Amino acid sequence: MEMSPALVGDALTRLRRAQGQLSGVISMIENGEDCAATLTQLAAVARALDRAGFKIVASGMRHCQAAREQGDEPPMTEDELEKLFLALA
C-alpha cells in the first residue's frame, strides 16, 4: 500500500514533531545536559514514534475497509496489516 500525506496525515504531523524532539535530545547530549532529563525526552521521542506507527497502521486498516465496502480488492490483507501492527509492539 502506498502512503500519501492524505492517508497518514496525523502520523506525518507526529513524525515531524518527533523529529524536532530528537534534535533536542541530540543537542542535550552534545551539551552534556542532565542524564535523567535527556532520557525523559528520549522516551517521549520513542512514544511519539510508536504512536505515529500505530496511526499509520490504523489509517491502512480504514483504507482497506473502505476498499472492501466499495467492492474493491484492498491493497493489503488483514494478515499483512496484523504483521505490521505486531512489528510495532
mmCIF file of N, CA and C in Angstrom:
data_model
loop_
_atom_site.group_PDB
_atom_site.id
_atom_site.type_symbol
_atom_site.label_atom_id
_atom_site.label_comp_id
_atom_site.label_asym_id
_atom_site.label_seq_id
_atom_site.Cartn_x
_atom_site.Cartn_y
_atom_site.Cartn_z
ATOM 1 N N MET A 1 0.852 -1.170 0.000
ATOM 2 C CA MET A 1 0.000 0.000 0.000
ATOM 3 C C MET A 1 0.895 1.230 0.000
ATOM 4 N N GLU A 2 0.642 2.131 -0.922
ATOM 5 C CA GLU A 2 1.411 3.355 -0.988
ATOM 6 C C GLU A 2 0.844 4.365 0.005
ATOM 7 N N MET A 3 1.752 5.069 0.668
ATOM 8 C CA MET A 3 1.311 6.077 1.621
ATOM 9 C C MET A 3 1.307 7.438 0.952
ATOM 10 N N SER A 4 0.352 8.249 1.357
ATOM 11 C CA SER A 4 0.293 9.626 0.903
ATOM 12 C C SER A 4 -0.003 10.489 2.124
ATOM 13 N N PRO A 5 0.355 11.764 2.073
ATOM 14 C CA PRO A 5 0.031 12.633 3.207
ATOM 15 C C PRO A 5 -1.454 12.614 3.552
ATOM 16 N N ALA A 6 -2.311 12.488 2.554
ATOM 17 C CA ALA A 6 -3.751 12.440 2.821
ATOM 18 C C ALA A 6 -4.130 11.191 3.615
ATOM 19 N N LEU A 7 -3.440 10.094 3.354
ATOM 20 C CA LEU A 7 -3.753 8.836 4.027
ATOM 21 C C LEU A 7 -3.241 8.820 5.465
ATOM 22 N N VAL A 8 -2.067 9.377 5.701
ATOM 23 C CA VAL A 8 -1.437 9.264 7.023
ATOM 24 C C VAL A 8 -1.312 10.600 7.738
ATOM 25 N N GLY A 9 -2.032 11.625 7.288
ATOM 26 C CA GLY A 9 -1.957 12.992 7.782
ATOM 27 C C GLY A 9 -1.452 13.200 9.190
ATOM 28 N N ASP A 10 -2.189 12.716 10.192
ATOM 29 C CA ASP A 10 -1.819 12.947 11.586
ATOM 30 C C ASP A 10 -0.497 12.273 11.935
ATOM 31 N N ALA A 11 -0.229 11.135 11.342
ATOM 32 C CA ALA A 11 1.034 10.441 11.609
ATOM 33 C C ALA A 11 2.209 11.277 11.117
ATOM 34 N N LEU A 12 2.045 11.933 9.992
ATOM 35 C CA LEU A 12 3.103 12.781 9.456
ATOM 36 C C LEU A 12 3.368 13.958 10.391
ATOM 37 N N THR A 13 2.318 14.524 10.931
ATOM 38 C CA THR A 13 2.466 15.606 11.910
ATOM 39 C C THR A 13 3.223 15.109 13.133
ATOM 40 N N ARG A 14 2.879 13.937 13.614
ATOM 41 C CA ARG A 14 3.555 13.361 14.781
ATOM 42 C C ARG A 14 5.031 13.092 14.489
ATOM 43 N N LEU A 15 5.318 12.625 13.284
ATOM 44 C CA LEU A 15 6.710 12.348 12.920
ATOM 45 C C LEU A 15 7.535 13.629 12.845
ATOM 46 N N ARG A 16 6.945 14.681 12.334
ATOM 47 C CA ARG A 16 7.665 15.965 12.289
ATOM 48 C C ARG A 16 7.946 16.474 13.694
ATOM 49 N N ARG A 17 6.982 16.309 14.579
ATOM 50 C CA ARG A 17 7.174 16.723 15.971
ATOM 51 C C ARG A 17 8.271 15.880 16.621
ATOM 52 N N ALA A 18 8.254 14.578 16.362
ATOM 53 C CA ALA A 18 9.280 13.688 16.920
ATOM 54 C C ALA A 18 10.656 14.045 16.374
ATOM 55 N N GLN A 19 10.711 14.452 15.121
ATOM 56 C CA GLN A 19 11.982 14.855 14.520
ATOM 57 C C GLN A 19 12.561 16.050 15.287
ATOM 58 N N GLY A 20 11.715 17.004 15.631
ATOM 59 C CA GLY A 20 12.159 18.152 16.424
ATOM 60 C C GLY A 20 12.599 17.737 17.816
ATOM 61 N N GLN A 21 11.839 16.826 18.426
ATOM 62 C CA GLN A 21 12.204 16.334 19.754
ATOM 63 C C GLN A 21 13.552 15.616 19.714
ATOM 64 N N LEU A 22 13.773 14.822 18.678
ATOM 65 C CA LEU A 22 15.028 14.093 18.561
ATOM 66 C C LEU A 22 16.201 15.054 18.399
ATOM 67 N N SER A 23 16.008 16.107 17.642
ATOM 68 C CA SER A 23 17.055 17.124 17.519
ATOM 69 C C SER A 23 17.379 17.715 18.891
ATOM 70 N N GLY A 24 16.336 17.921 19.679
ATOM 71 C CA GLY A 24 16.537 18.430 21.037
ATOM 72 C C GLY A 24 17.328 17.460 21.901
ATOM 73 N N VAL A 25 17.041 16.175 21.779
ATOM 74 C CA VAL A 25 17.768 15.159 22.553
ATOM 75 C C VAL A 25 19.242 15.141 22.150
ATOM 76 N N ILE A 26 19.489 15.217 20.845
ATOM 77 C CA ILE A 26 20.877 15.226 20.366
ATOM 78 C C ILE A 26 21.611 16.436 20.930
ATOM 79 N N SER A 27 20.953 17.589 20.922
ATOM 80 C CA SER A 27 21.565 18.795 21.482
ATOM 81 C C SER A 27 21.832 18.638 22.974
ATOM 82 N N MET A 28 20.904 18.019 23.674
ATOM 83 C CA MET A 28 21.088 17.801 25.109
ATOM 84 C C MET A 28 22.332 16.958 25.370
ATOM 85 N N ILE A 29 22.506 15.922 24.569
ATOM 86 C CA ILE A 29 23.673 15.049 24.736
ATOM 87 C C ILE A 29 24.947 15.809 24.392
ATOM 88 N N GLU A 30 24.925 16.538 23.283
ATOM 89 C CA GLU A 30 26.102 17.299 22.864
ATOM 90 C C GLU A 30 26.483 18.371 23.879
ATOM 91 N N ASN A 31 25.493 18.921 24.579
ATOM 92 C CA ASN A 31 25.743 19.966 25.568
ATOM 93 C C ASN A 31 25.994 19.419 26.968
ATOM 94 N N GLY A 32 25.993 18.090 27.094
ATOM 95 C CA GLY A 32 26.278 17.465 28.390
ATOM 96 C C GLY A 32 25.219 17.723 29.439
ATOM 97 N N GLU A 33 23.974 17.798 29.011
ATOM 98 C CA GLU A 33 22.899 18.070 29.968
ATOM 99 C C GLU A 33 22.604 16.850 30.834
ATOM 100 N N ASP A 34 21.758 17.061 31.808
ATOM 101 C CA ASP A 34 21.407 16.045 32.801
ATOM 102 C C ASP A 34 20.913 14.758 32.146
ATOM 103 N N CYS A 35 21.419 13.644 32.616
ATOM 104 C CA CYS A 35 21.088 12.325 32.076
ATOM 105 C C CYS A 35 19.594 12.021 32.204
ATOM 106 N N ALA A 36 19.034 12.273 33.370
ATOM 107 C CA ALA A 36 17.616 11.953 33.593
ATOM 108 C C ALA A 36 16.725 12.770 32.666
ATOM 109 N N ALA A 37 17.011 14.045 32.514
ATOM 110 C CA ALA A 37 16.210 14.899 31.632
ATOM 111 C C ALA A 37 16.349 14.447 30.183
ATOM 112 N N THR A 38 17.557 14.073 29.796
ATOM 113 C CA THR A 38 17.791 13.609 28.426
ATOM 114 C C THR A 38 17.030 12.326 28.156
ATOM 115 N N LEU A 39 17.072 11.389 29.094
ATOM 116 C CA LEU A 39 16.368 10.120 28.908
ATOM 117 C C LEU A 39 14.854 10.310 28.907
ATOM 118 N N THR A 40 14.374 11.264 29.691
ATOM 119 C CA THR A 40 12.944 11.567 29.690
ATOM 120 C C THR A 40 12.510 12.045 28.310
ATOM 121 N N GLN A 41 13.307 12.924 27.706
ATOM 122 C CA GLN A 41 12.999 13.420 26.372
ATOM 123 C C GLN A 41 13.129 12.318 25.322
ATOM 124 N N LEU A 42 14.116 11.457 25.484
ATOM 125 C CA LEU A 42 14.289 10.345 24.556
ATOM 126 C C LEU A 42 13.092 9.394 24.624
ATOM 127 N N ALA A 43 12.578 9.155 25.826
ATOM 128 C CA ALA A 43 11.386 8.314 25.981
ATOM 129 C C ALA A 43 10.185 8.957 25.296
ATOM 130 N N ALA A 44 10.090 10.279 25.362
ATOM 131 C CA ALA A 44 8.988 10.981 24.691
ATOM 132 C C ALA A 44 9.090 10.813 23.178
ATOM 133 N N VAL A 45 10.309 10.861 22.649
ATOM 134 C CA VAL A 45 10.511 10.646 21.215
ATOM 135 C C VAL A 45 10.078 9.235 20.833
ATOM 136 N N ALA A 46 10.467 8.261 21.628
ATOM 137 C CA ALA A 46 10.109 6.869 21.345
ATOM 138 C C ALA A 46 8.588 6.694 21.336
ATOM 139 N N ARG A 47 7.896 7.300 22.303
ATOM 140 C CA ARG A 47 6.431 7.212 22.347
ATOM 141 C C ARG A 47 5.809 7.872 21.121
ATOM 142 N N ALA A 48 6.361 9.022 20.730
ATOM 143 C CA ALA A 48 5.832 9.719 19.557
ATOM 144 C C ALA A 48 5.994 8.877 18.295
ATOM 145 N N LEU A 49 7.129 8.210 18.162
ATOM 146 C CA LEU A 49 7.352 7.343 17.007
ATOM 147 C C LEU A 49 6.390 6.159 17.017
ATOM 148 N N ASP A 50 6.205 5.570 18.191
ATOM 149 C CA ASP A 50 5.264 4.454 18.309
ATOM 150 C C ASP A 50 3.862 4.883 17.907
ATOM 151 N N ARG A 51 3.426 6.025 18.423
ATOM 152 C CA ARG A 51 2.074 6.499 18.110
ATOM 153 C C ARG A 51 1.915 6.794 16.631
ATOM 154 N N ALA A 52 2.949 7.344 16.021
ATOM 155 C CA ALA A 52 2.887 7.601 14.581
ATOM 156 C C ALA A 52 2.744 6.287 13.822
ATOM 157 N N GLY A 53 3.475 5.272 14.238
ATOM 158 C CA GLY A 53 3.374 3.960 13.601
ATOM 159 C C GLY A 53 1.991 3.372 13.745
ATOM 160 N N PHE A 54 1.417 3.483 14.934
ATOM 161 C CA PHE A 54 0.070 2.954 15.151
ATOM 162 C C PHE A 54 -0.949 3.726 14.316
ATOM 163 N N LYS A 55 -0.749 5.031 14.176
ATOM 164 C CA LYS A 55 -1.642 5.832 13.347
ATOM 165 C C LYS A 55 -1.577 5.379 11.892
ATOM 166 N N ILE A 56 -0.381 5.072 11.405
ATOM 167 C CA ILE A 56 -0.224 4.619 10.022
ATOM 168 C C ILE A 56 -0.940 3.291 9.812
ATOM 169 N N VAL A 57 -0.781 2.366 10.758
ATOM 170 C CA VAL A 57 -1.468 1.075 10.646
ATOM 171 C C VAL A 57 -2.982 1.281 10.706
ATOM 172 N N ALA A 58 -3.453 2.133 11.608
ATOM 173 C CA ALA A 58 -4.886 2.390 11.718
ATOM 174 C C ALA A 58 -5.424 3.004 10.427
ATOM 175 N N SER A 59 -4.671 3.921 9.837
ATOM 176 C CA SER A 59 -5.086 4.517 8.566
ATOM 177 C C SER A 59 -5.158 3.460 7.479
ATOM 178 N N GLY A 60 -4.183 2.553 7.472
ATOM 179 C CA GLY A 60 -4.191 1.459 6.496
ATOM 180 C C GLY A 60 -5.398 0.561 6.677
ATOM 181 N N MET A 61 -5.754 0.286 7.929
ATOM 182 C CA MET A 61 -6.921 -0.546 8.201
ATOM 183 C C MET A 61 -8.198 0.126 7.684
ATOM 184 N N ARG A 62 -8.321 1.435 7.947
ATOM 185 C CA ARG A 62 -9.501 2.164 7.464
ATOM 186 C C ARG A 62 -9.539 2.180 5.932
ATOM 187 N N HIS A 63 -8.385 2.390 5.330
ATOM 188 C CA HIS A 63 -8.302 2.422 3.862
ATOM 189 C C HIS A 63 -8.710 1.069 3.269
ATOM 190 N N CYS A 64 -8.219 -0.008 3.853
ATOM 191 C CA CYS A 64 -8.558 -1.346 3.363
ATOM 192 C C CYS A 64 -10.035 -1.648 3.573
ATOM 193 N N GLN A 65 -10.584 -1.239 4.710
ATOM 194 C CA GLN A 65 -12.002 -1.469 4.982
ATOM 195 C C GLN A 65 -12.866 -0.696 3.984
ATOM 196 N N ALA A 66 -12.472 0.536 3.698
ATOM 197 C CA ALA A 66 -13.234 1.331 2.728
ATOM 198 C C ALA A 66 -13.192 0.669 1.351
ATOM 199 N N ALA A 67 -12.053 0.119 0.976
ATOM 200 C CA ALA A 67 -11.943 -0.577 -0.318
ATOM 201 C C ALA A 67 -12.884 -1.774 -0.353
ATOM 202 N N ARG A 68 -12.914 -2.552 0.747
ATOM 203 C CA ARG A 68 -13.801 -3.713 0.806
ATOM 204 C C ARG A 68 -15.265 -3.292 0.662
ATOM 205 N N GLU A 69 -15.635 -2.215 1.373
ATOM 206 C CA GLU A 69 -17.026 -1.749 1.340
ATOM 207 C C GLU A 69 -17.431 -1.273 -0.050
ATOM 208 N N GLN A 70 -16.466 -0.816 -0.838
ATOM 209 C CA GLN A 70 -16.743 -0.367 -2.204
ATOM 210 C C GLN A 70 -16.678 -1.527 -3.199
ATOM 211 N N GLY A 71 -16.391 -2.718 -2.684
ATOM 212 C CA GLY A 71 -16.318 -3.895 -3.540
ATOM 213 C C GLY A 71 -14.979 -4.050 -4.246
ATOM 214 N N ASP A 72 -13.978 -3.274 -3.824
ATOM 215 C CA ASP A 72 -12.646 -3.360 -4.410
ATOM 216 C C ASP A 72 -11.764 -4.288 -3.586
ATOM 217 N N GLU A 73 -10.694 -4.732 -4.206
ATOM 218 C CA GLU A 73 -9.695 -5.544 -3.501
ATOM 219 C C GLU A 73 -8.815 -4.595 -2.673
ATOM 220 N N PRO A 74 -8.734 -4.805 -1.353
ATOM 221 C CA PRO A 74 -7.890 -3.929 -0.542
ATOM 222 C C PRO A 74 -6.412 -4.115 -0.892
ATOM 223 N N PRO A 75 -5.606 -3.069 -0.717
ATOM 224 C CA PRO A 75 -4.192 -3.158 -1.071
ATOM 225 C C PRO A 75 -3.396 -4.099 -0.171
ATOM 226 N N MET A 76 -3.927 -4.402 1.012
ATOM 227 C CA MET A 76 -3.243 -5.304 1.937
ATOM 228 C C MET A 76 -4.263 -6.235 2.573
ATOM 229 N N THR A 77 -3.800 -7.423 2.917
ATOM 230 C CA THR A 77 -4.671 -8.370 3.616
ATOM 231 C C THR A 77 -4.670 -8.060 5.105
ATOM 232 N N GLU A 78 -5.639 -8.630 5.794
ATOM 233 C CA GLU A 78 -5.688 -8.460 7.250
ATOM 234 C C GLU A 78 -4.440 -9.040 7.903
ATOM 235 N N ASP A 79 -3.946 -10.145 7.380
ATOM 236 C CA ASP A 79 -2.730 -10.753 7.922
ATOM 237 C C ASP A 79 -1.520 -9.841 7.752
ATOM 238 N N GLU A 80 -1.424 -9.184 6.603
ATOM 239 C CA GLU A 80 -0.313 -8.254 6.373
ATOM 240 C C GLU A 80 -0.382 -7.061 7.330
ATOM 241 N N LEU A 81 -1.588 -6.528 7.530
ATOM 242 C CA LEU A 81 -1.764 -5.415 8.460
ATOM 243 C C LEU A 81 -1.456 -5.843 9.895
ATOM 244 N N GLU A 82 -1.876 -7.050 10.250
ATOM 245 C CA GLU A 82 -1.587 -7.558 11.591
ATOM 246 C C GLU A 82 -0.082 -7.695 11.802
ATOM 247 N N LYS A 83 0.617 -8.177 10.803
ATOM 248 C CA LYS A 83 2.069 -8.323 10.896
ATOM 249 C C LYS A 83 2.735 -6.971 11.111
ATOM 250 N N LEU A 84 2.281 -5.959 10.389
ATOM 251 C CA LEU A 84 2.826 -4.612 10.569
ATOM 252 C C LEU A 84 2.536 -4.083 11.962
ATOM 253 N N PHE A 85 1.306 -4.308 12.428
ATOM 254 C CA PHE A 85 0.933 -3.869 13.767
ATOM 255 C C PHE A 85 1.819 -4.521 14.823
ATOM 256 N N LEU A 86 2.022 -5.826 14.695
ATOM 257 C CA LEU A 86 2.835 -6.547 15.671
ATOM 258 C C LEU A 86 4.299 -6.138 15.604
ATOM 259 N N ALA A 87 4.767 -5.681 14.453
ATOM 260 C CA ALA A 87 6.138 -5.207 14.331
ATOM 261 C C ALA A 87 6.377 -3.981 15.199
ATOM 262 N N LEU A 88 5.315 -3.257 15.513
ATOM 263 C CA LEU A 88 5.445 -2.060 16.351
ATOM 264 C C LEU A 88 5.434 -2.406 17.844
ATOM 265 N N ALA A 89 4.942 -3.586 18.174
ATOM 266 C CA ALA A 89 4.808 -3.953 19.587
ATOM 267 C C ALA A 89 6.134 -4.312 20.209
#
